[in-house]
GROMACS .gro file of C-alpha atoms in nm:
model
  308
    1UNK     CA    1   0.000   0.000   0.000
    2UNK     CA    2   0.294   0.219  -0.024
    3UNK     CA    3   0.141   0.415  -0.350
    4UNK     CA    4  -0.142   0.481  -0.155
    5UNK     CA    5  -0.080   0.838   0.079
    6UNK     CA    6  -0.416   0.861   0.192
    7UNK     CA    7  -0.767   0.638   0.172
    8UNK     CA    8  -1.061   0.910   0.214
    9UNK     CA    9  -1.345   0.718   0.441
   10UNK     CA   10  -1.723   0.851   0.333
   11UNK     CA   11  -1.973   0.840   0.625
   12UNK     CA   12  -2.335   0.972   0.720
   13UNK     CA   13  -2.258   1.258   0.992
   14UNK     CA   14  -2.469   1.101   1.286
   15UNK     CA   15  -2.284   1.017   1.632
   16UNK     CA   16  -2.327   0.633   1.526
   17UNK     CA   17  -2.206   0.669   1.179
   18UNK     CA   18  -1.911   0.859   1.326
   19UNK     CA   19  -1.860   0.635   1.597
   20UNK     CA   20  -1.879   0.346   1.312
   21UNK     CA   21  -1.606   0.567   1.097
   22UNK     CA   22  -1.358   0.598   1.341
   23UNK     CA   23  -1.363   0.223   1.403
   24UNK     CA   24  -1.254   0.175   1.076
   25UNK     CA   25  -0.980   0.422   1.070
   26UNK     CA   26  -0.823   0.295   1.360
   27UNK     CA   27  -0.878  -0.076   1.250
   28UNK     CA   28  -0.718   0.047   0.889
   29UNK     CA   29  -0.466   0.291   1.056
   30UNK     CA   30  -0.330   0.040   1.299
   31UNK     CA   31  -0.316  -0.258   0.978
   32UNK     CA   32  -0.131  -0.036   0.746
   33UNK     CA   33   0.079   0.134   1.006
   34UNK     CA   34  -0.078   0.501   0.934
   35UNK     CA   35  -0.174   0.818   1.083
   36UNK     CA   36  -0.543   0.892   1.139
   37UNK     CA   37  -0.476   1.218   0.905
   38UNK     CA   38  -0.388   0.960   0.620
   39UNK     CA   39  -0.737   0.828   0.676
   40UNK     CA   40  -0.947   1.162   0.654
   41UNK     CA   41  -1.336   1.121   0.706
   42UNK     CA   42  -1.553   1.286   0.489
   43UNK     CA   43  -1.908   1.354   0.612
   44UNK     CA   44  -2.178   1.307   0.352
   45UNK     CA   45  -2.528   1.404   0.422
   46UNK     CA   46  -2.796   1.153   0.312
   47UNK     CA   47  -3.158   1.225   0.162
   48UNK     CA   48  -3.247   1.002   0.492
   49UNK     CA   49  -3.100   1.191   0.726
   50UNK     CA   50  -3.313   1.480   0.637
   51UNK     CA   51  -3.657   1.285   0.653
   52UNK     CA   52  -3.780   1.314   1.011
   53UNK     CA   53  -4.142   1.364   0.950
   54UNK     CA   54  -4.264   1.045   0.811
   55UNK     CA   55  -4.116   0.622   0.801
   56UNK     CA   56  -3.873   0.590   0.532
   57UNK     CA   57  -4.099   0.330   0.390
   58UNK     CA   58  -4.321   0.592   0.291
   59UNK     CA   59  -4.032   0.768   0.103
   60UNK     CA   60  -3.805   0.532  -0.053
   61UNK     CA   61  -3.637   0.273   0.163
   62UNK     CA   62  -3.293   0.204   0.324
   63UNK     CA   63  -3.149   0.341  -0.029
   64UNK     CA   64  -3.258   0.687   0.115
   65UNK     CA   65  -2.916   0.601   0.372
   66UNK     CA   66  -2.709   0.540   0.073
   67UNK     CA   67  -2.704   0.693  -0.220
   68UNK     CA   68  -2.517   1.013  -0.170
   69UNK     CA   69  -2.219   0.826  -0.033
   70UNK     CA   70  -2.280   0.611  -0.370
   71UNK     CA   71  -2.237   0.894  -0.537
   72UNK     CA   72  -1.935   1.009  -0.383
   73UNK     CA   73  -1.785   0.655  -0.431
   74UNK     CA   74  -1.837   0.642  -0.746
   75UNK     CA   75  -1.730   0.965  -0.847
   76UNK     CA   76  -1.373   0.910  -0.695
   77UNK     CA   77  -1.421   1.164  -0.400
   78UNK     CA   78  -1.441   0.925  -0.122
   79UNK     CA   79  -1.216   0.530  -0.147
   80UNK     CA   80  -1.476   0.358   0.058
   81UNK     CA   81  -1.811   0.427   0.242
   82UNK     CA   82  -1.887   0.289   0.563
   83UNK     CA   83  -2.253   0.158   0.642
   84UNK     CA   84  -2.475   0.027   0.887
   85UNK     CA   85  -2.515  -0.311   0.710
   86UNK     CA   86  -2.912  -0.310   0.791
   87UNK     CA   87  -2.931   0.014   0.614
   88UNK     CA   88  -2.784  -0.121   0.281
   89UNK     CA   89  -3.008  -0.215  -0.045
   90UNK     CA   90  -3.014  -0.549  -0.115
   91UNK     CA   91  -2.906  -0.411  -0.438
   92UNK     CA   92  -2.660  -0.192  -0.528
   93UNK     CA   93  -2.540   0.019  -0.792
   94UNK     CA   94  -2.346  -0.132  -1.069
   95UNK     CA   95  -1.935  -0.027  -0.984
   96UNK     CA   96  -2.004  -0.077  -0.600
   97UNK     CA   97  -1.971  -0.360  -0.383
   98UNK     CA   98  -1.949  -0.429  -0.038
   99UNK     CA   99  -1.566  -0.516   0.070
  100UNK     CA  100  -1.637  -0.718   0.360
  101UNK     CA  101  -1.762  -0.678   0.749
  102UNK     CA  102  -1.574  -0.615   1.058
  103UNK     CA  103  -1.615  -0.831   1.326
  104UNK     CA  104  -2.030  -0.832   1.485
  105UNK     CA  105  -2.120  -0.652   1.753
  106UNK     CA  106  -2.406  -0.794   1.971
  107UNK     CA  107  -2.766  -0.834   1.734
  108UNK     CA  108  -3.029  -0.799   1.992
  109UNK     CA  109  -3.274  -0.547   2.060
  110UNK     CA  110  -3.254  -0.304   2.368
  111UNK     CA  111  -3.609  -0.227   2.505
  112UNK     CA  112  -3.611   0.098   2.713
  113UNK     CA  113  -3.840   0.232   2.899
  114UNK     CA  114  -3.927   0.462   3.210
  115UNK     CA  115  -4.267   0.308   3.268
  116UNK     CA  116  -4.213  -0.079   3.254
  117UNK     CA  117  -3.870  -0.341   3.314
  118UNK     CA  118  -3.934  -0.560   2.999
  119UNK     CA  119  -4.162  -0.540   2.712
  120UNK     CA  120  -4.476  -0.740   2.854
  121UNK     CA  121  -4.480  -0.535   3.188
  122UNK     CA  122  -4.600  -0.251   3.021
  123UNK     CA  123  -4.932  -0.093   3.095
  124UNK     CA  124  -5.216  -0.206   2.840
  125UNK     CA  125  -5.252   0.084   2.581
  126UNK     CA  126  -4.911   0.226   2.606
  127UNK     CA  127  -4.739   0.388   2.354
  128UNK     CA  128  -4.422   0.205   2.183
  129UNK     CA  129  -4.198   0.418   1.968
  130UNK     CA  130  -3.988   0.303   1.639
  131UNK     CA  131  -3.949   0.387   1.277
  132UNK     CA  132  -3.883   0.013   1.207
  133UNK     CA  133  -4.227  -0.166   1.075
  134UNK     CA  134  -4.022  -0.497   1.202
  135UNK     CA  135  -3.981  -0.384   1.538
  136UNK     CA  136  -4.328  -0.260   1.509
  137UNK     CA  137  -4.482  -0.594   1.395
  138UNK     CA  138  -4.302  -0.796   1.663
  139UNK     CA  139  -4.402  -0.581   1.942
  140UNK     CA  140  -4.800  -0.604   1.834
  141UNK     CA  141  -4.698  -1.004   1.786
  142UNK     CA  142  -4.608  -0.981   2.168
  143UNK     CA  143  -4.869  -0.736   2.281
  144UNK     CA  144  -5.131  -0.660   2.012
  145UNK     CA  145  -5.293  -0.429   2.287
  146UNK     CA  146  -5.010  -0.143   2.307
  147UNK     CA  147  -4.989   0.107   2.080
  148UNK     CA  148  -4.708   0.172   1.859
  149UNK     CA  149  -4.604   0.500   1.699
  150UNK     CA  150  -4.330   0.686   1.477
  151UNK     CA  151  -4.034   0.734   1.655
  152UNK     CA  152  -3.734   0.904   1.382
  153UNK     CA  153  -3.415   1.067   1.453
  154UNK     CA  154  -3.056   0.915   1.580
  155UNK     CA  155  -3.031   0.773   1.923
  156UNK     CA  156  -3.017   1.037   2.127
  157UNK     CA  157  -3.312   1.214   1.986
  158UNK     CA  158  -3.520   0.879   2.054
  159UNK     CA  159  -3.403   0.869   2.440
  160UNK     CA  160  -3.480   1.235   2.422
  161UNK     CA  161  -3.859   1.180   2.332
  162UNK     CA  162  -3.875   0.894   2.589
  163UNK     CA  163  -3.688   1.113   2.827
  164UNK     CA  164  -3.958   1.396   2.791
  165UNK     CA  165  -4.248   1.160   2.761
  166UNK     CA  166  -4.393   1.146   2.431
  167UNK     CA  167  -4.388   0.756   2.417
  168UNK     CA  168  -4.368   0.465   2.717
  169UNK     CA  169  -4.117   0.300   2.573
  170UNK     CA  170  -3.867   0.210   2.271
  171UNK     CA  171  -3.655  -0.041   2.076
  172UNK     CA  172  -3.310   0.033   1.993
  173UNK     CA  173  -2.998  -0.144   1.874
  174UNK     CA  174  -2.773  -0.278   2.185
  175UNK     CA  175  -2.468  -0.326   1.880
  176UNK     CA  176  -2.507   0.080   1.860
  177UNK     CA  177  -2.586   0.179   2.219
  178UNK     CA  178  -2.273   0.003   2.285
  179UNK     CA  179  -2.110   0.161   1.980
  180UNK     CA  180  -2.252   0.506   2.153
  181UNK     CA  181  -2.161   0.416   2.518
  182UNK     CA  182  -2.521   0.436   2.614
  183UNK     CA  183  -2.546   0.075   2.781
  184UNK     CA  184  -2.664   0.271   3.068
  185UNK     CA  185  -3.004   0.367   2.899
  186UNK     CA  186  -3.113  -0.035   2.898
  187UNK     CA  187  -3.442  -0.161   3.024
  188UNK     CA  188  -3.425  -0.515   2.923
  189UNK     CA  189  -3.228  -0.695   2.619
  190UNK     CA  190  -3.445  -0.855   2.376
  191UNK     CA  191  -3.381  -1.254   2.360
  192UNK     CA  192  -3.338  -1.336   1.973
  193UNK     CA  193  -3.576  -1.621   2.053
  194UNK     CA  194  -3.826  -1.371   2.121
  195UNK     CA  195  -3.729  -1.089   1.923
  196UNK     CA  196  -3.560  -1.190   1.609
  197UNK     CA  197  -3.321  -0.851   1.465
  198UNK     CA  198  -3.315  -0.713   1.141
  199UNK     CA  199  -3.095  -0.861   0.855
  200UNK     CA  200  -2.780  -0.713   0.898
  201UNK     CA  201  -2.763  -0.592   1.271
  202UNK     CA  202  -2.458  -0.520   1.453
  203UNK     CA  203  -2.261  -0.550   1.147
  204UNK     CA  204  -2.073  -0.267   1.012
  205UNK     CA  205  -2.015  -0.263   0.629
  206UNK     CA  206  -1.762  -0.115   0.387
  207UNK     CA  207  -1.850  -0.089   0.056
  208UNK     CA  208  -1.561   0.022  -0.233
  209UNK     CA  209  -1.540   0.044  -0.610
  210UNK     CA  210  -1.606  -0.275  -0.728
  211UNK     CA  211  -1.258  -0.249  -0.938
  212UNK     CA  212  -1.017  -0.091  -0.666
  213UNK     CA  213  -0.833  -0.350  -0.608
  214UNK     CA  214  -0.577  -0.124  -0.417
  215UNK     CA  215  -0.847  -0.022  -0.143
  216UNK     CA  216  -0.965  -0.419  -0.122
  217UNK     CA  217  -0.626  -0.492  -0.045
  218UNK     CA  218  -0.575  -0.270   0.191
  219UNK     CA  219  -0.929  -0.345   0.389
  220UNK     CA  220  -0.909  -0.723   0.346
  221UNK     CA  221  -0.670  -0.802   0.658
  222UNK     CA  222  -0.910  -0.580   0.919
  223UNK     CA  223  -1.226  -0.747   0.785
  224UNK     CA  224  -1.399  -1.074   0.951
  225UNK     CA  225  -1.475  -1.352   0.687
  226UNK     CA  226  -1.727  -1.520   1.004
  227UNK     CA  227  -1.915  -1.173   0.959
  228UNK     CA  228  -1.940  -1.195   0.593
  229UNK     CA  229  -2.051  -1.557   0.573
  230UNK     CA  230  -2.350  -1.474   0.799
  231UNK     CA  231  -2.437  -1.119   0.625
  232UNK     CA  232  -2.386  -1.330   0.277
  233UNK     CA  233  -2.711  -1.581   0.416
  234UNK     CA  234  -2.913  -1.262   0.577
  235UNK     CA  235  -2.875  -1.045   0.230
  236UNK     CA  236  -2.987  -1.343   0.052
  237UNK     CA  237  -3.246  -1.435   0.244
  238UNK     CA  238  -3.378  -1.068   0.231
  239UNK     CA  239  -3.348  -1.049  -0.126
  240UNK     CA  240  -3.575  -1.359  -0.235
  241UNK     CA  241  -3.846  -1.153  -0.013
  242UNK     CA  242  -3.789  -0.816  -0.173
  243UNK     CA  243  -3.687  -0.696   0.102
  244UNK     CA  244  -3.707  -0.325   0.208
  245UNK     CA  245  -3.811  -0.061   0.482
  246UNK     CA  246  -4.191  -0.156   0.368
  247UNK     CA  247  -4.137  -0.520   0.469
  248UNK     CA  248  -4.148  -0.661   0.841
  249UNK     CA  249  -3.855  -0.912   0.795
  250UNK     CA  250  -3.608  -1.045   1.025
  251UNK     CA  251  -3.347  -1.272   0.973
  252UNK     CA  252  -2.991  -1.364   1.197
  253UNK     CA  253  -2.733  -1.627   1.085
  254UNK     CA  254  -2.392  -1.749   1.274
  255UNK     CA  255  -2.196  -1.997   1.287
  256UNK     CA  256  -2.204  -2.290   1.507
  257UNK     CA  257  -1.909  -2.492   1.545
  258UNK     CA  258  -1.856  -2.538   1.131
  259UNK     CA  259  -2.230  -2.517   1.048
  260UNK     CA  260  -2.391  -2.177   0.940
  261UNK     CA  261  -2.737  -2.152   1.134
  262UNK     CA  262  -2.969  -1.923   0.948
  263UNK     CA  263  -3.300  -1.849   1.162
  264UNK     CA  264  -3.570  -1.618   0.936
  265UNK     CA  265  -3.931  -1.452   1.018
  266UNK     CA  266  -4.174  -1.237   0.801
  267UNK     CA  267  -4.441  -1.134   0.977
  268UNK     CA  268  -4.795  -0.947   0.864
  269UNK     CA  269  -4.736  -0.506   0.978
  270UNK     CA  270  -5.020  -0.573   1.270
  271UNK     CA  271  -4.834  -0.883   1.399
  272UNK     CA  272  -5.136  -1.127   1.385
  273UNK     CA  273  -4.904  -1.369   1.195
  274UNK     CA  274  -4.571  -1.464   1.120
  275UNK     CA  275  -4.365  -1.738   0.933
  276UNK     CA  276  -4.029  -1.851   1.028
  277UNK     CA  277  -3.785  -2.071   0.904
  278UNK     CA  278  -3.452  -2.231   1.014
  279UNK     CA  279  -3.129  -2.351   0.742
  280UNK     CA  280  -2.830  -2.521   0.831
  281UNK     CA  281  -2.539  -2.557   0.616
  282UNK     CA  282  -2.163  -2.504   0.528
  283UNK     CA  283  -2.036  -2.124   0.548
  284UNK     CA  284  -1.944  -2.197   0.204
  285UNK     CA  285  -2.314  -2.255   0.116
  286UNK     CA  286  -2.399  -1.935   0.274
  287UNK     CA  287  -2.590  -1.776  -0.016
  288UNK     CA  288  -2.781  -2.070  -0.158
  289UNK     CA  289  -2.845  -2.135   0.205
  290UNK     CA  290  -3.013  -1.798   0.256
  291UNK     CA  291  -3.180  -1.794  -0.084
  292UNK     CA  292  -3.393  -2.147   0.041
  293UNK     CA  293  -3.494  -2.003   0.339
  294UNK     CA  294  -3.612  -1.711   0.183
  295UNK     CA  295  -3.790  -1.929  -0.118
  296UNK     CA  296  -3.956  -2.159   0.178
  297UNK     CA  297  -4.090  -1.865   0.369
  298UNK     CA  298  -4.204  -1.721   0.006
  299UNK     CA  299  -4.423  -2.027  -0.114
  300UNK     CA  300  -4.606  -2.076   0.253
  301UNK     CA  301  -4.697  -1.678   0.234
  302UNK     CA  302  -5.061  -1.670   0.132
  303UNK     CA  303  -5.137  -1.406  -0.042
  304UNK     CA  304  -5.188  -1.043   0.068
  305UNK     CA  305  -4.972  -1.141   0.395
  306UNK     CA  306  -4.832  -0.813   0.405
  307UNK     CA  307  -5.134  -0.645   0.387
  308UNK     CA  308  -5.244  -0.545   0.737
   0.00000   0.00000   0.00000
């Protein structure tokens, strides 16, 4: 990497997109043996970021997190973008691809709350916030009697609203509290048994020029190939089911001794019913693995399931 002075890192300017950013400049700085400066961050404001009035379903989808840094990629002005993996299109843009993972932080769901300890000790009729229809769907699968409501902006602007009362509780992401150092806001942690998290949780993704092979060199020795086989089985799963922002889909694969356990739920928006499916198979597999499970849960949805 010696012809290489600096490797300009493209991020979303939220606290947990920064926080993500600087974990992969000190991962890359302390692999390469550079500076931080040689690793500049460039913040890139996304069309998603601005939306705080309404669900991104009703305005595009998780591409609404992306495609400015796309842009930037692609244009040469950034060498790689880093992403929330959950946020990222099942497709993307021809010249992109994602590099690899780094290593997964924890998956579950965080339910917080002044009011109640876990989810089911809440008052009946209480008001749940999220922007995330699968979050949504699998609280009203729990408790079909609370109420649950738009809830947009980063983290701290959701414990804000809880803090001032204008819901009883939320969901967030224990991978980015912990990311945030905001452990200390935790009610309860969400058992994946109970709770399955979205494709793509916990994972942090960088995604490069899909013919820099100068940048894929230089990422490849920070990035964790366990991480990639089980995002490889989640994407795939997500994309036999069309998966997007409008869809209440969850989906978590890892491996288990030298089997890759993929574990996958769709569920109707009001939560009244869901379908889940379980694969095993070799990491190698990890694709055509996801791709069945998502083909299973496809042929046993009757139709209209996603119609509330």
């Amino acid at each position: 990497m010696a012809d290489l002075s600096t490797l300009t890192i493209g991020t979303r300017g939220s606290p947990l997109a920064l926080a993500q950013a600087r974990e992969t400049q000190t991962r890359l700085a302390d692999s390469l043996g550079w500076t931080l400066e040689q690793l500049p961050l460039k913040l890139i404001k996304t069309t998603g970021d601005t939306i705080q009035d309404r669900a991104l379903s009703e305005a595009g989808g998780k591409g609404l997190f992306t495609k400015e840094l796309d842009t930037e990629l692609l244009d040469g002005r950034i060498d790689l973008a880093v992403h929330s993996s959950k946020d990222l299109p099942t497709v993307l843009p021809d010249g992109i691809v994602i590099a690899g993972y780094f290593p997964r932080e924890d998956v579950r769901d965080a339910f917080i709350s002044r009011r109640a300890k876990t989810l089911r000790d809440l008052p009946q009729g209480a008001v749940v916030g999220t922007a995330s229809l699968r979050r949504q769907a699998q609280v009203l699968r729990l408790r079909p009697d609370l109420k649950v409501t738009l809830l947009r902006g980063n983290v701290e602007t959701r414990l804000a609203k809880l803090d001032r009362g204008e819901v009883d509780a939320t969901l967030l992401a224990m991978a980015g509290l912990r990311r945030l150092g905001l452990t200390d806001h935790v009610t309860a942690i969400l058992d994946t048994d109970d709770f399955l998290p979205a494709v793509g949780q916990g994972a942090i993704a960088v995604a490069v020029r899909d013919k820099d092979e100068r940048v894929k060199a230089a990422l490849r020795p920070v990035l964790d190939p366990k991480t990639g086989y089980a995002l490889a089985a989640e994407r795939a799963f997500l994309s036999v089911l069309d998966g997007s922002c409008r869809t209440p889909i969850a989906g978590h694969a890892r491996l288990e001794g030298a089997e890759l356990v993929l574990h996958g739920l769709v569920l109707r928006p009001d939560g009244s019913d869901s379908l889940v499916v379980t694969r095993r198979g070799a990491p190698s597999d990890a694709e055509a693995l996801g791709r069945e499970a998502g083909l299973d849960l496809k042929a046993r949805m009757p139709a209209g399931f996603l119609n509330v």
